[in-house]
PDB file of C-alpha atoms in Angstrom:
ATOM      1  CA  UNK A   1      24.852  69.062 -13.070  1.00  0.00           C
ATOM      2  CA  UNK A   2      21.374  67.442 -12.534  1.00  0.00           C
ATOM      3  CA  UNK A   3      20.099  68.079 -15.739  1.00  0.00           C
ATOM      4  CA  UNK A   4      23.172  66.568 -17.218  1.00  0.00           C
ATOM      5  CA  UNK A   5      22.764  63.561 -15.343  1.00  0.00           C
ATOM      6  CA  UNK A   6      19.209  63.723 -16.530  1.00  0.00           C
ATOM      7  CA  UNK A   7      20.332  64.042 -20.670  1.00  0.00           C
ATOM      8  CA  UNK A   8      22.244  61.092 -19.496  1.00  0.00           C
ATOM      9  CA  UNK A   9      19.473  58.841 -18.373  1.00  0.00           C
ATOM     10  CA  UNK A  10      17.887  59.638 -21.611  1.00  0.00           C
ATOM     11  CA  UNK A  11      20.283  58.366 -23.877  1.00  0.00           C
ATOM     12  CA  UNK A  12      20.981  55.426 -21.740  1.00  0.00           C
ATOM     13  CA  UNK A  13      17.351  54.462 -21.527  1.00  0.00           C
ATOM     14  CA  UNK A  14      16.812  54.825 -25.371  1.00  0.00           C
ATOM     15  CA  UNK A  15      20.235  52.988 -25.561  1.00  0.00           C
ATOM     16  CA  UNK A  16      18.718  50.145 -23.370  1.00  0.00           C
ATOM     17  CA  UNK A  17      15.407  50.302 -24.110  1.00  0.00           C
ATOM     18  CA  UNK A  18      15.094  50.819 -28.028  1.00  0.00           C
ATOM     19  CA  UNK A  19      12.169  52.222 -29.500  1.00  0.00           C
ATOM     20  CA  UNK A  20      10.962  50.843 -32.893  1.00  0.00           C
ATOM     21  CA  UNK A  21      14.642  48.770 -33.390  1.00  0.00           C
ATOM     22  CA  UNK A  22      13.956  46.060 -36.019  1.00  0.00           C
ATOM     23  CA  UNK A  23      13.045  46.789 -40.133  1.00  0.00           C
ATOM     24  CA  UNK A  24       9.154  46.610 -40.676  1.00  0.00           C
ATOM     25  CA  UNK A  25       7.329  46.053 -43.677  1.00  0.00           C
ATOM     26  CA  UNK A  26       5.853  47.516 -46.052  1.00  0.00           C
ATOM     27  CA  UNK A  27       7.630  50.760 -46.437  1.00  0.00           C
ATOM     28  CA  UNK A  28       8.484  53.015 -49.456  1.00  0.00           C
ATOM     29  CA  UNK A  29      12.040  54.530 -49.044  1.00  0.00           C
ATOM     30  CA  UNK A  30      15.402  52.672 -47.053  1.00  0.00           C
ATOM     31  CA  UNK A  31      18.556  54.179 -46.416  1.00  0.00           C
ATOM     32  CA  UNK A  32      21.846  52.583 -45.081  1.00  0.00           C
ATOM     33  CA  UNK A  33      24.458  54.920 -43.332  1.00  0.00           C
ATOM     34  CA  UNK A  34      27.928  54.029 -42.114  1.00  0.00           C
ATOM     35  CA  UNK A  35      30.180  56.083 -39.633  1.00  0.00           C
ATOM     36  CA  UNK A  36      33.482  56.141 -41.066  1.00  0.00           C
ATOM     37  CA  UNK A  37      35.160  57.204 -38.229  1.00  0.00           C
ATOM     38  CA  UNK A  38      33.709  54.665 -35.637  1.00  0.00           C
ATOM     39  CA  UNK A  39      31.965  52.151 -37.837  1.00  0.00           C
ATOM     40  CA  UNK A  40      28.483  52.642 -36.475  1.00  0.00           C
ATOM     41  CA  UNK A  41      25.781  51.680 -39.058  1.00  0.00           C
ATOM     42  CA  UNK A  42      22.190  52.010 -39.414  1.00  0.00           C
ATOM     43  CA  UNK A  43      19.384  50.585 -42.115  1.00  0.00           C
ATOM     44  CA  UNK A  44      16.445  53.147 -42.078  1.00  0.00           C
ATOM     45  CA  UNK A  45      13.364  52.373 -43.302  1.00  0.00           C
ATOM     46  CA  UNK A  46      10.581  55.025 -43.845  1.00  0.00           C
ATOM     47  CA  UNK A  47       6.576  54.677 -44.700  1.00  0.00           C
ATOM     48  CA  UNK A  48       5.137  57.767 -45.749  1.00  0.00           C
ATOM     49  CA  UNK A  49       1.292  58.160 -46.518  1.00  0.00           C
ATOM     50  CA  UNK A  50      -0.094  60.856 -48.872  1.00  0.00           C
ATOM     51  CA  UNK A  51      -0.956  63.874 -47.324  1.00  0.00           C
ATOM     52  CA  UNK A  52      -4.730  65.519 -48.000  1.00  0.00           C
ATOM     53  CA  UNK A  53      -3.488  66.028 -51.578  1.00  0.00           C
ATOM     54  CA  UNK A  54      -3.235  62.516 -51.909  1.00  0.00           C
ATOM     55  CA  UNK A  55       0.525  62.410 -52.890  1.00  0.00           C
ATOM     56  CA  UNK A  56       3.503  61.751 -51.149  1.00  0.00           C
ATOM     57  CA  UNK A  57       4.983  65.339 -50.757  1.00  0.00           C
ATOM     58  CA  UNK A  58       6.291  67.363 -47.994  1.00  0.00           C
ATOM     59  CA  UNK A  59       2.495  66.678 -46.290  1.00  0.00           C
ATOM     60  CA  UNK A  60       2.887  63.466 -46.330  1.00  0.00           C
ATOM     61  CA  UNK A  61       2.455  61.770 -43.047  1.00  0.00           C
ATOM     62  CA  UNK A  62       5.475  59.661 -41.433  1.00  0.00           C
ATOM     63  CA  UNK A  63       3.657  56.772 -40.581  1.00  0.00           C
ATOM     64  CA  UNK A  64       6.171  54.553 -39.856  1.00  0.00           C
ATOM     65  CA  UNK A  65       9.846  54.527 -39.463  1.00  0.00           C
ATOM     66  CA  UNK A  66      12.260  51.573 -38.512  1.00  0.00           C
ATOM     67  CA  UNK A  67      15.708  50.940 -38.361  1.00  0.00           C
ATOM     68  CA  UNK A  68      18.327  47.812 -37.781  1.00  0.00           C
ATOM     69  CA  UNK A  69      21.742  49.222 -35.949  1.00  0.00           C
ATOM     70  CA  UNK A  70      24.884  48.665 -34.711  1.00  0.00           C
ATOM     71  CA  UNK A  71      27.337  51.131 -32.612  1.00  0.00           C
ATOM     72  CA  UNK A  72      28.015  53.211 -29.579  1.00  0.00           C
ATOM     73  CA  UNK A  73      25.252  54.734 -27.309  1.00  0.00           C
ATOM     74  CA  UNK A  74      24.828  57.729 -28.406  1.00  0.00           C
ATOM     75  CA  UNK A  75      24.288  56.464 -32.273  1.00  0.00           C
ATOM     76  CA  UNK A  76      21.471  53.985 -30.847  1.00  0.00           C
ATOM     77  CA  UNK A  77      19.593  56.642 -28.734  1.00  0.00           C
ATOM     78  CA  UNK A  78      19.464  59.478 -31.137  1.00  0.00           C
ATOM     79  CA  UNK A  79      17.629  56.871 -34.001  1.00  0.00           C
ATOM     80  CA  UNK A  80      15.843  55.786 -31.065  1.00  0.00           C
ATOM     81  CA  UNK A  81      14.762  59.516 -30.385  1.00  0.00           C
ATOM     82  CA  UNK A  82      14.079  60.547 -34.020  1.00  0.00           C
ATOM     83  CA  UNK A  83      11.350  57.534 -34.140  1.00  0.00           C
ATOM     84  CA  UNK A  84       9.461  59.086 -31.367  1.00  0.00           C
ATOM     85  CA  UNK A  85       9.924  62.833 -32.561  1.00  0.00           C
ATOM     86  CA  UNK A  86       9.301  61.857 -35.999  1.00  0.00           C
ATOM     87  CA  UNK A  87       6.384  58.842 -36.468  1.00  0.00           C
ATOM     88  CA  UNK A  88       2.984  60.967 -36.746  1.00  0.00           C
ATOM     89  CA  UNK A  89       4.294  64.030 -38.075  1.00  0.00           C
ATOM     90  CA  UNK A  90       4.415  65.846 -41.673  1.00  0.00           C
ATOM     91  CA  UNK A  91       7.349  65.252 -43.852  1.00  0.00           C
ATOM     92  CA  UNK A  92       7.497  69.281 -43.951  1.00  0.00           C
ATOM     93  CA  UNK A  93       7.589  69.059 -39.900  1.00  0.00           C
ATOM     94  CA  UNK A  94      10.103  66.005 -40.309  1.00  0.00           C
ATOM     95  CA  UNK A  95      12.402  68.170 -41.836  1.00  0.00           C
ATOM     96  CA  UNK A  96      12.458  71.091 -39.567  1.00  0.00           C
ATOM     97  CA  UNK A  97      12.575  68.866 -36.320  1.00  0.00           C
ATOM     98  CA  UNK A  98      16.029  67.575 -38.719  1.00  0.00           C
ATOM     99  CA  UNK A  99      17.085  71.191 -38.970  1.00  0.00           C
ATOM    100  CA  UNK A 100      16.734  72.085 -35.448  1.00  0.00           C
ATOM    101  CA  UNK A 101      18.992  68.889 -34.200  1.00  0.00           C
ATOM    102  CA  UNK A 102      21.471  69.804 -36.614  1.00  0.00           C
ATOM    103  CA  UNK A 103      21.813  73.047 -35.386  1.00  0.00           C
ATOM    104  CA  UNK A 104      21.807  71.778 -32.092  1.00  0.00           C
ATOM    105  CA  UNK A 105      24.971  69.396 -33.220  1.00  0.00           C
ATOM    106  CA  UNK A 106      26.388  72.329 -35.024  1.00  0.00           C
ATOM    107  CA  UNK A 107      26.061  74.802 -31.597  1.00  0.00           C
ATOM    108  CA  UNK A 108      29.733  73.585 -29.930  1.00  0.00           C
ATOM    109  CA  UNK A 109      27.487  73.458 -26.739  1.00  0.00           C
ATOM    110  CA  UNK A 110      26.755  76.722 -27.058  1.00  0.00           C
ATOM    111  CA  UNK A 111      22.984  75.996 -28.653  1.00  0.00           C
ATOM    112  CA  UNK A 112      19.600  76.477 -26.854  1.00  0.00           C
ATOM    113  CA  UNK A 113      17.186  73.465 -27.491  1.00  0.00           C
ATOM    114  CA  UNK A 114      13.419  73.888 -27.718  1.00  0.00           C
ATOM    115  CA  UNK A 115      12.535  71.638 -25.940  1.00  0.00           C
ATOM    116  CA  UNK A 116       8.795  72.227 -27.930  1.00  0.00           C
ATOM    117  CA  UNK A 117      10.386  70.900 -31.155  1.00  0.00           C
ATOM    118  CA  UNK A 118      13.399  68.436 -29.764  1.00  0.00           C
ATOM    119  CA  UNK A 119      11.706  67.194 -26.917  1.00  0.00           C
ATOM    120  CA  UNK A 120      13.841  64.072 -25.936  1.00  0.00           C
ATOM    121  CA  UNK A 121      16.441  65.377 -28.202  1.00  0.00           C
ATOM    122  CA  UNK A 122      17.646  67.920 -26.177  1.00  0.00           C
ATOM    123  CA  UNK A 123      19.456  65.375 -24.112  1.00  0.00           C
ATOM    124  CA  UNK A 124      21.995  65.261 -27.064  1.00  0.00           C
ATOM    125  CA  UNK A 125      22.945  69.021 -26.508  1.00  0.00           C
ATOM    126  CA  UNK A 126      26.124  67.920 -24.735  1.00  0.00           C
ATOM    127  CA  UNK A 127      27.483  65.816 -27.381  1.00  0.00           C
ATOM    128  CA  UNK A 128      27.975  68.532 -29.713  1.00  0.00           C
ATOM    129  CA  UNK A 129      30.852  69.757 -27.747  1.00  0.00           C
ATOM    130  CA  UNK A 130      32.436  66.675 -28.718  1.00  0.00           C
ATOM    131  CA  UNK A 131      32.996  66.707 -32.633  1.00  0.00           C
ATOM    132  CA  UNK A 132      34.087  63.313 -32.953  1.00  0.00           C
ATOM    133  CA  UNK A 133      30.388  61.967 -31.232  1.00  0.00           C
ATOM    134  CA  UNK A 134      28.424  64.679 -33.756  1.00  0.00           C
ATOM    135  CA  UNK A 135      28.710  61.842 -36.777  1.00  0.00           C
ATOM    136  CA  UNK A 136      27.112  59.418 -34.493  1.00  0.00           C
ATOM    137  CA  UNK A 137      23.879  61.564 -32.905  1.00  0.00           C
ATOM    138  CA  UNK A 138      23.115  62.573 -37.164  1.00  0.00           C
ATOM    139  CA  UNK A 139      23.664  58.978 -38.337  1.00  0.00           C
ATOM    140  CA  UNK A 140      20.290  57.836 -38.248  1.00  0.00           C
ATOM    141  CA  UNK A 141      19.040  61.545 -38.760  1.00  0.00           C
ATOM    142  CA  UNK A 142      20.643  61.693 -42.203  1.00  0.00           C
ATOM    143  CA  UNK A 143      19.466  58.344 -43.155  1.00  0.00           C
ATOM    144  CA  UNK A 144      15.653  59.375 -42.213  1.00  0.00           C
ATOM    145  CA  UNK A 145      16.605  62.347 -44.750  1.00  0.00           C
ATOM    146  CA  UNK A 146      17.566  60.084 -47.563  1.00  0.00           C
ATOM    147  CA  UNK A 147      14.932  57.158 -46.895  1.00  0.00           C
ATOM    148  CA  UNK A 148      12.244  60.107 -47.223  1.00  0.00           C
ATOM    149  CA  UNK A 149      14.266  61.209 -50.319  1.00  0.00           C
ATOM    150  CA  UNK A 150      13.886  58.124 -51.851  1.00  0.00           C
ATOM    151  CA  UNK A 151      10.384  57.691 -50.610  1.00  0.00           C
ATOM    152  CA  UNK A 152       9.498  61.049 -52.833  1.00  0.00           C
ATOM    153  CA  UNK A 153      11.618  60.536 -55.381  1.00  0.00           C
ATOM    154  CA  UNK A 154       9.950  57.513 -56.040  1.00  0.00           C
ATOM    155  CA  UNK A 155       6.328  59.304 -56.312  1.00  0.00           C
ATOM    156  CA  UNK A 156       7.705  61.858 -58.923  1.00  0.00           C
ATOM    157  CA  UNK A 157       8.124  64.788 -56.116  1.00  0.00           C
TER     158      UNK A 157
END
C-alpha cells in the first residue's frame, strides 16, 4: 500500500506542480488531442534537432517539448511525466519509452514497469486497471507521437 500511496504523490505533484506547461517557440511539429470520453485536451508542441547525420530522423534529439492542457489529474501528470522522460533523448529512444507506457496501459495491472526506462511513469501502473482513465494517461503520449510525426514528415523522413 505504500508504494501506491507513493504513485499517488507522483501524479499529484506533477498535477500541481507542472513541468514545462505553456507552448514555447520555435518548434517544428504541434499536435492537438481531445478525449472524447472526458473532454480532456492537450496542444503538444515538439522541437527536434538533427541528429549527427544532420537530419531530423529517428536520431534526432528532442530538444524541447511543450504543451497547453486542460482535464483531470491523471491527463495533466502523465504530459507532465513524458516532458521529463522525453526532453534530451533520441527520437528512436522517444519512441520506445512510448512503447513501454503503452504496454504498461495495455497490462490490466498486471504489467511490470522498468523503472530504468519509465522512471516517473511507473506511478501510472495503477491506472491501467481502470480502462476508462487509459485515454487520459496516452493523451499527451499520442500527441508527442504525432507532433514528432509531423516534425519528420516535414524534413522528408
Amino acid at each position: 500500500m505504500q508504494l501506491d500511496a507513493m504513485y499517488q504523490e507522483i501524479i499529484l505533484d506533477h498535477y500541481r506542480n507542472p513541468h514545462n506547461k505553456g507552448l514555447r517557440d520555435p518548434h517544428n511539429g504541434e499536435a492537438h488531442h481531445v478525449n472524447p470520453t472526458c473532454g480532456d485536451e492537450v496542444t503538444l508542441r515538439v522541437t527536434l534537432t538533427p541528429g549527427d547525420g544532420g537530419a531530423l530522423d529517428e536520431e534526432a534529439t528532442v530538444a524541447d517539448v511543450s504543451y497547453d492542457s486542460m482535464g483531470c489529474s491523471i491527463s495533466q501528470a502523465s504530459t507532465s511525466v513524458l516532458t521529463d522522460l522525453l526532453i534530451g533523448r533520441t527520437v528512436a529512444e522517444g519512441m520506445q519509452t512510448l512503447d513501454a507506457f503503452t504496454e504498461l496501459m495495455q497490462s490490466k495491472g498486471k504489467g511490470e514497469p522498468d523503472e530504468d526506462v519509465l522512471d516517473d511513469a511507473v506511478a501510472f501502473a495503477g491506472v491501467s486497471q481502470y480502462p476508462a482513465r487509459i485515454k487520459c494517461a496516452l493523451l499527451g503520449w499520442m500527441a508527442w507521437k504525432d507532433a514528432v510525426s509531423k516534425s519528420l514528415d516535414k524534413e522528408g523522413v
